[in-house]
XYZ file of C-alpha atoms in Angstrom:
441
model
C 18.015 18.574 3.931
C 18.532 19.870 0.366
C 15.698 19.063 -2.031
C 15.730 18.936 -5.826
C 13.345 17.905 -8.588
C 13.744 16.312 -11.988
C 10.837 15.687 -14.370
C 10.147 13.754 -17.551
C 7.213 12.671 -19.651
C 6.593 10.489 -22.702
C 3.576 10.099 -24.939
C 1.927 6.673 -24.762
C -1.013 7.211 -27.146
C -1.700 3.947 -29.026
C -2.521 3.737 -32.689
C -6.155 3.978 -33.836
C -7.808 0.602 -34.099
C -6.587 -0.707 -30.762
C -9.136 -1.874 -28.184
C -10.111 0.726 -25.609
C -10.551 0.317 -21.868
C -13.791 0.714 -19.953
C -16.074 -1.489 -17.900
C -17.688 -4.177 -20.001
C -18.727 -4.286 -23.659
C -21.625 -6.137 -25.249
C -20.275 -8.142 -28.172
C -16.687 -7.088 -28.700
C -14.053 -4.468 -27.923
C -14.572 -0.761 -28.435
C -11.823 0.348 -30.814
C -10.303 3.812 -31.049
C -10.910 5.739 -34.260
C -8.485 8.556 -33.422
C -7.036 10.793 -30.713
C -8.945 13.553 -28.930
C -5.971 14.352 -26.694
C -2.601 12.653 -26.241
C -2.102 10.152 -23.439
C 1.022 10.650 -21.336
C 3.184 8.969 -18.773
C 4.628 11.619 -16.439
C 7.392 11.208 -13.884
C 8.483 13.503 -11.064
C 11.507 12.653 -8.941
C 11.778 14.390 -5.582
C 15.438 14.210 -4.615
C 15.906 14.180 -0.837
C 19.572 14.807 -0.022
C 20.494 12.941 -3.210
C 18.057 10.045 -2.732
C 15.303 9.629 -5.361
C 11.575 9.430 -4.656
C 9.876 8.787 -7.989
C 6.166 9.200 -8.778
C 4.934 8.023 -12.185
C 1.403 8.764 -13.411
C 0.166 7.025 -16.558
C -2.966 7.903 -18.541
C -4.466 4.403 -18.412
C -7.372 2.708 -16.659
C -5.205 0.932 -14.105
C -1.674 -0.211 -13.345
C -2.021 -3.965 -13.648
C -0.064 -6.483 -11.630
C 2.086 -7.348 -14.662
C 3.030 -3.722 -15.285
C 3.758 -3.087 -11.615
C 5.894 -6.217 -11.220
C 7.666 -5.780 -14.554
C 8.673 -2.171 -13.929
C 9.865 -2.923 -10.403
C 11.858 -5.977 -11.506
C 13.603 -3.970 -14.222
C 14.434 -1.090 -11.860
C 15.304 -3.093 -8.761
C 18.910 -1.981 -8.758
C 18.139 1.659 -9.536
C 15.290 2.713 -7.236
C 13.916 0.702 -4.281
C 10.287 -0.405 -4.240
C 9.631 1.884 -1.298
C 10.700 4.923 -3.311
C 8.838 4.206 -6.564
C 5.112 4.979 -6.847
C 3.233 3.898 -9.998
C -0.156 5.540 -10.526
C -2.903 5.363 -13.154
C -5.074 8.367 -13.941
C -7.987 5.909 -14.472
C -9.209 7.385 -17.730
C -11.860 5.172 -19.326
C -10.836 6.268 -22.819
C -7.352 4.797 -22.687
C -6.082 1.471 -24.014
C -7.266 -1.978 -22.956
C -4.445 -3.796 -21.183
C -3.477 -7.456 -20.693
C -4.368 -7.553 -17.001
C -6.340 -5.654 -14.411
C -9.731 -6.122 -15.997
C -10.098 -9.568 -17.558
C -9.775 -9.020 -21.353
C -12.216 -11.775 -22.357
C -14.800 -11.105 -19.649
C -14.753 -7.330 -20.030
C -14.264 -6.856 -23.763
C -14.941 -10.294 -25.301
C -11.340 -10.292 -26.513
C -10.294 -13.806 -27.495
C -7.146 -12.684 -29.319
C -4.987 -10.574 -26.992
C -1.983 -10.260 -29.311
C -2.377 -6.498 -29.769
C -2.911 -5.615 -26.123
C -0.178 -8.021 -25.013
C 2.298 -6.276 -27.319
C 1.178 -2.858 -26.105
C 1.556 -4.041 -22.501
C 5.178 -5.036 -23.121
C 5.871 -1.737 -24.911
C 4.252 0.229 -22.108
C 6.297 -1.561 -19.445
C 9.530 -0.853 -21.322
C 8.459 2.759 -21.917
C 7.742 3.368 -18.228
C 11.050 1.784 -17.255
C 12.876 4.116 -19.642
C 10.846 7.078 -18.365
C 12.010 6.372 -14.815
C 15.595 6.080 -16.015
C 15.216 9.363 -17.866
C 13.913 11.177 -14.792
C 16.711 9.707 -12.671
C 19.270 10.944 -15.193
C 17.580 14.304 -15.758
C 18.670 17.743 -14.648
C 18.023 18.339 -10.949
C 16.554 21.701 -10.044
C 17.025 22.809 -6.410
C 13.580 23.402 -4.924
C 11.529 24.011 -1.836
C 8.286 22.134 -1.221
C 5.066 23.621 0.070
C 1.544 22.309 0.521
C -1.975 23.673 0.290
C -5.439 22.122 0.152
C -7.767 23.626 -2.417
C -11.323 22.409 -2.992
C -13.835 21.346 -5.613
C -17.444 20.474 -4.939
C -18.642 18.661 -8.035
C -17.823 15.076 -7.069
C -20.844 13.075 -5.883
C -21.211 9.733 -4.118
C -22.752 7.374 -6.645
C -23.178 4.579 -4.043
C -25.713 6.618 -2.089
C -23.461 7.213 0.922
C -23.003 10.584 2.595
C -19.304 10.941 1.772
C -18.431 13.479 -0.878
C -14.882 14.337 -1.900
C -14.018 18.042 -1.849
C -10.311 18.142 -0.929
C -7.776 19.010 -3.653
C -4.300 18.520 -2.157
C -1.594 20.526 -3.944
C 2.124 19.857 -3.356
C 4.283 22.408 -5.170
C 8.012 22.223 -5.851
C 9.432 25.744 -6.385
C 12.700 26.797 -7.853
C 14.921 29.407 -6.243
C 12.936 32.116 -8.084
C 9.730 30.940 -6.411
C 8.129 29.661 -9.614
C 6.642 26.136 -9.685
C 8.848 23.463 -11.206
C 6.448 20.590 -10.486
C 2.887 20.538 -9.171
C 1.477 17.323 -7.695
C -2.275 17.466 -7.151
C -5.093 15.089 -6.266
C -8.866 14.763 -6.367
C -11.215 11.890 -5.556
C -13.532 11.576 -8.540
C -13.869 9.026 -11.323
C -12.388 10.273 -14.627
C -15.510 9.404 -16.632
C -16.741 12.928 -17.352
C -16.353 12.432 -21.114
C -18.332 9.195 -21.125
C -17.223 6.259 -23.256
C -15.996 7.754 -26.508
C -14.241 6.249 -29.522
C -11.090 8.384 -29.331
C -8.146 8.374 -26.936
C -8.709 10.942 -24.215
C -7.277 11.556 -20.721
C -10.549 12.975 -19.337
C -10.636 15.773 -16.756
C -7.185 15.025 -15.211
C -5.569 15.469 -18.615
C -7.353 18.792 -19.088
C -6.402 19.958 -15.579
C -2.734 19.060 -16.057
C -2.643 21.011 -19.328
C -4.222 24.045 -17.630
C -1.595 23.966 -14.860
C 1.297 23.524 -17.268
C 0.021 26.376 -19.453
C -0.150 28.612 -16.384
C 3.401 27.729 -15.317
C 5.504 27.240 -18.448
C 8.255 24.684 -17.938
C 6.559 23.111 -14.931
C 5.152 19.583 -14.948
C 1.757 18.737 -13.425
C 1.132 15.224 -12.123
C -2.271 13.883 -11.085
C -2.541 11.661 -7.993
C -5.852 9.752 -8.080
C -7.815 10.180 -4.868
C -10.402 7.890 -3.213
C -12.603 7.812 -6.298
C -14.133 4.333 -6.077
C -17.620 5.611 -5.246
C -17.265 9.174 -6.530
C -18.542 10.347 -9.909
C -18.599 13.691 -11.722
C -21.970 15.252 -12.473
C -23.610 14.312 -15.740
C -24.453 14.261 -18.468
C -21.065 12.894 -19.523
C -19.644 14.475 -22.671
C -16.530 15.991 -24.183
C -17.621 19.425 -23.017
C -18.308 18.235 -19.473
C -14.805 16.790 -19.159
C -13.295 20.010 -20.516
C -15.354 22.149 -18.127
C -14.534 20.106 -15.022
C -10.866 19.798 -15.968
C -10.652 23.550 -16.461
C -12.241 24.137 -13.054
C -9.872 21.721 -11.325
C -6.854 23.106 -13.151
C -7.792 26.654 -12.204
C -8.188 25.677 -8.537
C -4.773 24.007 -8.486
C -3.148 26.902 -10.360
C -4.535 29.373 -7.836
C -3.351 27.241 -4.917
C 0.155 26.983 -6.374
C 0.382 30.745 -6.988
C 1.604 31.466 -3.450
C 3.481 29.156 -1.087
C 1.605 27.082 1.444
C 3.100 25.474 4.529
C 6.658 24.281 4.082
C 7.478 20.601 3.588
C 10.992 19.191 3.799
C 13.041 15.997 4.013
C 13.857 13.467 5.079
C 11.371 11.181 3.355
C 10.450 7.986 5.183
C 8.825 5.527 2.820
C 7.283 2.079 3.113
C 5.879 -0.395 0.587
C 4.166 -3.689 1.278
C 1.718 -6.074 -0.288
C -1.195 -7.215 1.828
C -3.629 -10.097 1.445
C -7.338 -9.285 1.541
C -9.878 -12.117 1.849
C -12.698 -12.867 -0.555
C -15.998 -14.183 0.788
C -15.705 -17.758 -0.463
C -16.049 -21.078 1.374
C -13.977 -23.763 -0.317
C -15.662 -26.905 0.957
C -16.469 -29.350 -1.867
C -20.214 -29.001 -1.320
C -20.115 -25.199 -1.416
C -17.871 -25.071 -4.469
C -20.286 -27.422 -6.245
C -23.086 -24.999 -5.411
C -21.015 -22.019 -6.573
C -20.259 -23.835 -9.820
C -23.960 -24.438 -10.400
C -24.704 -20.758 -9.907
C -22.065 -19.774 -12.439
C -23.430 -22.289 -14.928
C -26.872 -20.727 -14.477
C -25.430 -17.222 -14.922
C -24.300 -18.106 -18.452
C -27.880 -18.301 -19.727
C -29.709 -16.100 -17.210
C -31.902 -13.440 -18.865
C -31.600 -9.748 -18.150
C -27.886 -9.682 -17.280
C -25.110 -7.862 -19.083
C -23.257 -10.189 -21.476
C -20.052 -10.012 -19.448
C -21.884 -11.877 -16.676
C -22.148 -14.886 -18.973
C -18.481 -14.638 -19.942
C -17.557 -14.298 -16.255
C -19.611 -17.392 -15.428
C -17.832 -19.326 -18.163
C -14.392 -18.361 -16.830
C -15.351 -19.091 -13.224
C -16.612 -22.586 -14.079
C -13.322 -23.282 -15.827
C -11.325 -22.021 -12.834
C -13.364 -24.158 -10.439
C -12.848 -27.235 -12.629
C -9.113 -26.536 -12.893
C -8.722 -25.543 -9.234
C -7.153 -22.193 -10.208
C -9.613 -19.784 -8.545
C -8.307 -17.401 -5.893
C -9.728 -16.968 -2.407
C -7.947 -13.673 -1.721
C -6.433 -10.697 -3.499
C -3.001 -9.114 -3.179
C -2.980 -5.334 -2.835
C -0.016 -2.967 -2.661
C 0.032 -0.442 0.185
C 2.508 2.447 0.040
C 3.118 5.373 2.390
C 5.488 8.307 2.024
C 6.112 10.499 5.054
C 7.407 14.004 4.353
C 8.743 16.137 7.166
C 6.898 19.313 8.049
C 4.810 20.856 10.743
C 2.650 18.842 10.727
C 4.061 15.870 8.812
C 2.504 15.286 5.396
C 1.827 11.653 4.522
C 0.907 10.212 1.125
C -0.936 6.877 1.369
C -1.771 4.987 -1.834
C -3.268 1.541 -2.287
C -3.600 -0.808 -5.237
C -7.313 -0.831 -5.865
C -10.341 1.343 -6.417
C -10.468 2.849 -2.939
C -13.887 4.084 -1.813
C -14.218 7.380 -0.006
C -15.241 5.978 3.380
C -11.643 4.940 3.919
C -10.491 8.505 3.240
C -12.914 9.797 5.869
C -11.574 7.306 8.416
C -7.876 7.915 7.776
C -8.153 11.695 7.482
C -9.882 11.744 10.861
C -6.942 9.863 12.362
C -4.042 11.583 10.605
C -4.626 15.313 10.463
C -7.318 15.681 7.836
C -6.507 16.647 4.269
C -3.872 19.000 5.678
C -1.886 16.021 6.929
C -2.801 13.227 4.527
C -3.082 12.657 0.791
C -4.847 9.342 0.225
C -5.942 7.495 -2.891
C -5.987 4.343 -4.958
C -5.128 3.052 -8.450
C -1.500 2.637 -7.377
C 1.047 -0.121 -7.914
C -1.434 -2.608 -9.359
C -5.230 -2.572 -9.383
C -7.040 -5.838 -8.680
C -10.598 -4.710 -7.894
C -12.677 -2.231 -5.923
C -11.811 -1.916 -2.238
C -15.221 -1.587 -0.563
C -15.844 -0.764 3.067
C -18.191 -2.911 5.177
C -21.056 -0.511 4.539
C -21.084 -1.594 0.876
C -21.171 -5.309 1.692
C -23.877 -7.556 3.124
C -25.306 -7.665 5.732
C -24.980 -3.881 6.225
C -25.709 -3.099 2.596
C -28.839 -4.474 0.963
C -29.965 -4.450 -2.652
C -26.578 -5.178 -4.193
C -23.620 -2.879 -4.783
C -21.508 -2.181 -7.853
C -18.564 -1.026 -5.728
C -19.134 -3.892 -3.276
C -19.014 -6.394 -6.122
C -22.260 -8.272 -5.509
C -25.731 -8.575 -6.994
C -29.025 -9.665 -5.511
C -29.593 -12.521 -7.989
C -26.906 -14.537 -6.190
C -25.422 -12.439 -3.358
C -23.036 -15.204 -2.302
C -20.940 -15.015 -5.469
C -19.221 -12.240 -7.419
C -21.368 -9.685 -9.177
C -21.217 -6.136 -10.523
C -17.602 -4.816 -10.532
C -16.117 -8.142 -9.438
C -17.267 -9.744 -12.698
C -15.185 -7.511 -14.969
C -12.233 -7.865 -12.607
C -12.531 -11.632 -12.950
C -12.873 -12.491 -9.262
C -14.848 -15.495 -8.002
C -16.414 -13.712 -5.014
C -16.895 -10.293 -3.492
C -14.725 -8.982 -0.677
C -15.307 -10.376 2.777
C -17.125 -8.227 5.327
C -16.841 -8.139 9.088
C -14.055 -7.996 11.643
C -11.935 -10.541 9.752
C -12.647 -9.090 6.332
C -11.243 -6.715 3.744
C -11.924 -3.502 5.647
C -10.249 -4.725 8.831
C -7.164 -6.008 6.994
C -6.747 -2.849 4.933
C -7.184 -0.524 7.902
C -4.733 -2.545 9.994
C -2.069 -2.483 7.284
C -2.341 1.241 6.584
C -2.475 2.152 10.280
C 0.801 0.296 10.769
C 2.440 2.247 7.958
C 0.968 5.617 8.909
C 1.698 5.393 12.650
């Protein structure tokens, strides 16, 4: 089937003075003093026999549920949910947003007027970006695929998994030159550390390197299974520039000559799945949970967002508004080829153990691009090996702490959840694997 590509991008850099994203602040929000590099929203539309398949990547910490729902509601008559993929680059030096991380718990923000207004502007900007790419010039292309590699990502959770695969999907014009380059890597974009200027971290550097190498082409970063993967330290501006340059060079080299051919038709699916939290809602247990969260508010030696989290949880328990599960988007695109190439993206901070499992089942990195931070981001998505009873000693990615292992801790505090994910055969891992297996089969 004939393939074509249209591309668009728009700058989304906020003004200085706005609160910045990141994971927890002590007394108040970290505010930007300037711009180290612009933040962008990029869109690539892969036209398959006239039908659009749109990928949007935004230089923000995470696509929140409000942004995901708002963009999809506005575009419902223009591009189906199955054919629209919304990604966040997960930079930690982007803007704080109204949802995703809890603004009060994470940043001690009691007045959200500024970030609420930016959230509305960003939603409208992304909607217009999608409309622009749908209306843009369509360049006839061929698609080809290679897997490059990088070796600097490390597993910060102490597991054996280490991301090395760098999938590269290249759209070439009739002259053979790249028109669009879609690439992925599973590593947290925190190489710069927490700075006081807007900055897209290593993915922003890599995209600029690729676009400089192929003038007129657009580079779009697909976040891989980065939940438990970190770059090497020490984190600094120079480290982010170095790692971004290395990744950009690897992708540029991979895109220099065609890989294996990929074609239409596309077969896409999108669903939202329910994943259970480890919470027992009997009155006696909820009274005990409430007592623990009261104690957390004055417990010594904890980060201050633990106290704010405890305050919010007590209020939710008293009001009966706490949630016992999370909703996560699960999206799969199947592209024809020999073998088929599948792109599987989920709405959370996917840890690398899932990538190992699914690559083993579906052709390795040659047959599967997999990642997270897509279509809403509600929390980390830990595997059983990061949850009790398999894991001991607490786990940031697992969302629990040894002071009170039966309630939320670590990453689940800044995400504003009441409990960590449920382990075992009826837990988060089983539900996520079942859902994705159904879509990938």
